[in-house]
């Protein structure tokens, strides 16, 4: 048996590591994605003051603190049995839109997008933000830096700080939005709509206009028919902040639709010895190992999961693009690389929705907090950029935290990411032959998910350098590849 | 400057927010590129661990290290980067004082594993399977780093030259540090690269030097937006916390929770805060008129003192961790 270890930098470093095992014929036998880190929030949050949870849990992930902030405070709203005023909910949703603008921009231009914009076969040193600038031009780069910052600015205005905001309190939000700040957010959001349209145009020109890329998106190595999960509104349109959780089966048919409070009936977590992260699955089907199709409980979340699990987008421009994607690729889309397209449709939706909310007359209302009731148990769900995010707390009579359970965005995708890597390796590595181009393409399989194991622990925010070691059946290293 | 500086960024047990803070300097990153070559940054660049190992000792001019030390892999990298760097900066609260993940020092490894892998409500794990450093699967052997009982700061692991506080460090402090480096004007070794003042000094709220008799939690009271939160009974760590943030949390009517670390004249945030509280907590009655019970009642209003006063600094504090029974 040969073993290939794909490591961010090496075995001793980074925050995720892939081992690929080859059989005697040099074909891929199996692959493992190990998460080497744990921090233990579920334990050390016990005993803390309940109202601190929205701030404590932001430190699970500094890339998506806003999502944790709001999943947490929604769990507290439920635990304190208090409904926030409408304006408070709108302000939370508006800030969440700001977070999507920043985060989806970050991924498309800095992290995952370079694979397409610069090209999957381009040399590694070109497949980064600098390569994007070279291909798309310096003016584009300026727009990218500007609009990523706009998203952060919206969060900072409402949340106090962009990274690790502090505004969420059970029953509402800490501060009303001034008219001056409202106007600023409206300007930033309107500019972001134009930027999202422009980004989609780049995607159409450079990616969809190239049949080679389209074939890659549709190819077997990147295709996996799974269940999909996402939060939807009353009309089954994608919603990032609130609604019911909907799951569709691999044929696209509704399989489940549940209230956040019922998540334990539907989602379980499996534990393996070789990794610190857990493996969520649909309880109704069960954990059947790393398998897909209707008989496996594996599901996918995040941009493609949400779009597949919905009937559309709630804003006009995003809806139009949603229709184009499904007309091009069919529904549901099982091609993992389509995550990138779905992400840009969501970027457009987030910007359009931010404009709507910024223009809402109620958004500057000073009625922003209701009085919490008696503390108890509560569950809160929001859609983080990388998928469905669940916080579940039990409080004692003094509103101190007694128990915590969390299923975080990327963790939902962990079983699927493991399989995507395995399948890409199986489809691309033959006869023991491994070269740079093949490794890039294996890596693309998981970068499409925008994996942020900061959620599970945390993972590389950016592009991962790879070292690959090939071992023969006597465990002697016969080849080392680096890029 | 004849030669460009060689700079490295690394992260250990952290959330990624410090990396985002570096991106948040926006166009300023172009200034950095003008004065420095980034020789190692795992999240953004293709430089490998082996390349670092092959660098001569002290090859890197400045390494910015974020995250605390939670497992064997992180300890190894801290030691390696110390050896390869002339100057090592503990970047952000985790590396500086242990931060929120440092609250895990209230527990040990077994308790954390028990909760995460067995007790968590969504687990389906009847055989109580837990991660192991070495696992044999049918295709071979899989290894993961060892999870330690105790979270340590960077300074408790290796010698640190400078500290850049905050969770994450405010953009202004990062920019100031870059300028100081560019001009060769770094302060003496061991300095914290932040103002010498407290958050209170940056906070525009009005203070009346009033005593407080009742403590409110943030969800229990909508505060007056113009007055000091502490004087309204909401525990605010601004007294004892180093500034540089522009009192951002106070701007949205939320109290400071202490991410900037202790002000220069305090040994640690917790002790500083308890001292400050002692002088502001009051009882309506005249001295001699109140009982020990009155005092105790007042003090009991402070829930979870460790989690409140040491929210960001337990590993670095005089407490360090909870003593566990063998």
JSON list of N, CA, C and O in Angstrom, two decimals, chain A residues 369 371-372, chain B residues 214-222:
[
{"chain": "A", "resi": 369, "resn": "UNK", "atom": "N", "xyz": [-35.30, 46.74, 21.89]},
{"chain": "A", "resi": 369, "resn": "UNK", "atom": "CA", "xyz": [-35.11, 45.64, 22.86]},
{"chain": "A", "resi": 369, "resn": "UNK", "atom": "C", "xyz": [-36.35, 45.36, 23.68]},
{"chain": "A", "resi": 369, "resn": "UNK", "atom": "O", "xyz": [-37.04, 46.28, 24.11]},
{"chain": "A", "resi": 371, "resn": "UNK", "atom": "N", "xyz": [-37.91, 42.96, 27.02]},
{"chain": "A", "resi": 371, "resn": "UNK", "atom": "CA", "xyz": [-37.41, 42.45, 28.28]},
{"chain": "A", "resi": 371, "resn": "UNK", "atom": "C", "xyz": [-37.39, 40.91, 28.28]},
{"chain": "A", "resi": 371, "resn": "UNK", "atom": "O", "xyz": [-38.40, 40.28, 27.96]},
{"chain": "A", "resi": 372, "resn": "UNK", "atom": "N", "xyz": [-36.25, 40.32, 28.60]},
{"chain": "A", "resi": 372, "resn": "UNK", "atom": "CA", "xyz": [-36.17, 38.86, 28.64]},
{"chain": "A", "resi": 372, "resn": "UNK", "atom": "C", "xyz": [-37.05, 38.28, 29.74]},
{"chain": "A", "resi": 372, "resn": "UNK", "atom": "O", "xyz": [-37.27, 38.92, 30.77]},
{"chain": "B", "resi": 214, "resn": "UNK", "atom": "N", "xyz": [-26.17, 48.46, 43.02]},
{"chain": "B", "resi": 214, "resn": "UNK", "atom": "CA", "xyz": [-26.75, 47.29, 42.35]},
{"chain": "B", "resi": 214, "resn": "UNK", "atom": "C", "xyz": [-26.05, 47.06, 41.02]},
{"chain": "B", "resi": 214, "resn": "UNK", "atom": "O", "xyz": [-25.77, 48.00, 40.28]},
{"chain": "B", "resi": 215, "resn": "UNK", "atom": "N", "xyz": [-25.78, 45.79, 40.75]},
{"chain": "B", "resi": 215, "resn": "UNK", "atom": "CA", "xyz": [-25.13, 45.43, 39.49]},
{"chain": "B", "resi": 215, "resn": "UNK", "atom": "C", "xyz": [-26.18, 44.88, 38.52]},
{"chain": "B", "resi": 215, "resn": "UNK", "atom": "O", "xyz": [-27.02, 44.06, 38.90]},
{"chain": "B", "resi": 216, "resn": "UNK", "atom": "N", "xyz": [-26.14, 45.40, 37.29]},
{"chain": "B", "resi": 216, "resn": "UNK", "atom": "CA", "xyz": [-27.07, 44.93, 36.26]},
{"chain": "B", "resi": 216, "resn": "UNK", "atom": "C", "xyz": [-26.30, 44.17, 35.19]},
{"chain": "B", "resi": 216, "resn": "UNK", "atom": "O", "xyz": [-25.16, 44.52, 34.87]},
{"chain": "B", "resi": 217, "resn": "UNK", "atom": "N", "xyz": [-26.93, 43.16, 34.62]},
{"chain": "B", "resi": 217, "resn": "UNK", "atom": "CA", "xyz": [-26.35, 42.46, 33.48]},
{"chain": "B", "resi": 217, "resn": "UNK", "atom": "C", "xyz": [-26.90, 43.13, 32.22]},
{"chain": "B", "resi": 217, "resn": "UNK", "atom": "O", "xyz": [-27.96, 43.77, 32.27]},
{"chain": "B", "resi": 218, "resn": "UNK", "atom": "N", "xyz": [-26.17, 43.01, 31.09]},
{"chain": "B", "resi": 218, "resn": "UNK", "atom": "CA", "xyz": [-26.50, 43.84, 29.92]},
{"chain": "B", "resi": 218, "resn": "UNK", "atom": "C", "xyz": [-27.94, 43.67, 29.42]},
{"chain": "B", "resi": 218, "resn": "UNK", "atom": "O", "xyz": [-28.52, 44.59, 28.87]},
{"chain": "B", "resi": 219, "resn": "UNK", "atom": "N", "xyz": [-28.51, 42.49, 29.64]},
{"chain": "B", "resi": 219, "resn": "UNK", "atom": "CA", "xyz": [-29.87, 42.28, 29.16]},
{"chain": "B", "resi": 219, "resn": "UNK", "atom": "C", "xyz": [-30.92, 42.79, 30.15]},
{"chain": "B", "resi": 219, "resn": "UNK", "atom": "O", "xyz": [-32.10, 42.79, 29.86]},
{"chain": "B", "resi": 220, "resn": "UNK", "atom": "N", "xyz": [-30.46, 43.22, 31.33]},
{"chain": "B", "resi": 220, "resn": "UNK", "atom": "CA", "xyz": [-31.42, 43.63, 32.36]},
{"chain": "B", "resi": 220, "resn": "UNK", "atom": "C", "xyz": [-31.71, 45.12, 32.34]},
{"chain": "B", "resi": 220, "resn": "UNK", "atom": "O", "xyz": [-32.64, 45.58, 33.00]},
{"chain": "B", "resi": 221, "resn": "UNK", "atom": "N", "xyz": [-30.88, 45.89, 31.61]},
{"chain": "B", "resi": 221, "resn": "UNK", "atom": "CA", "xyz": [-31.06, 47.34, 31.69]},
{"chain": "B", "resi": 221, "resn": "UNK", "atom": "C", "xyz": [-30.59, 48.00, 30.40]},
{"chain": "B", "resi": 221, "resn": "UNK", "atom": "O", "xyz": [-29.48, 47.72, 29.92]},
{"chain": "B", "resi": 222, "resn": "UNK", "atom": "N", "xyz": [-31.42, 48.88, 29.83]},
{"chain": "B", "resi": 222, "resn": "UNK", "atom": "CA", "xyz": [-30.99, 49.69, 28.69]},
{"chain": "B", "resi": 222, "resn": "UNK", "atom": "C", "xyz": [-30.28, 50.90, 29.25]},
{"chain": "B", "resi": 222, "resn": "UNK", "atom": "O", "xyz": [-30.90, 51.73, 29.94]}
]
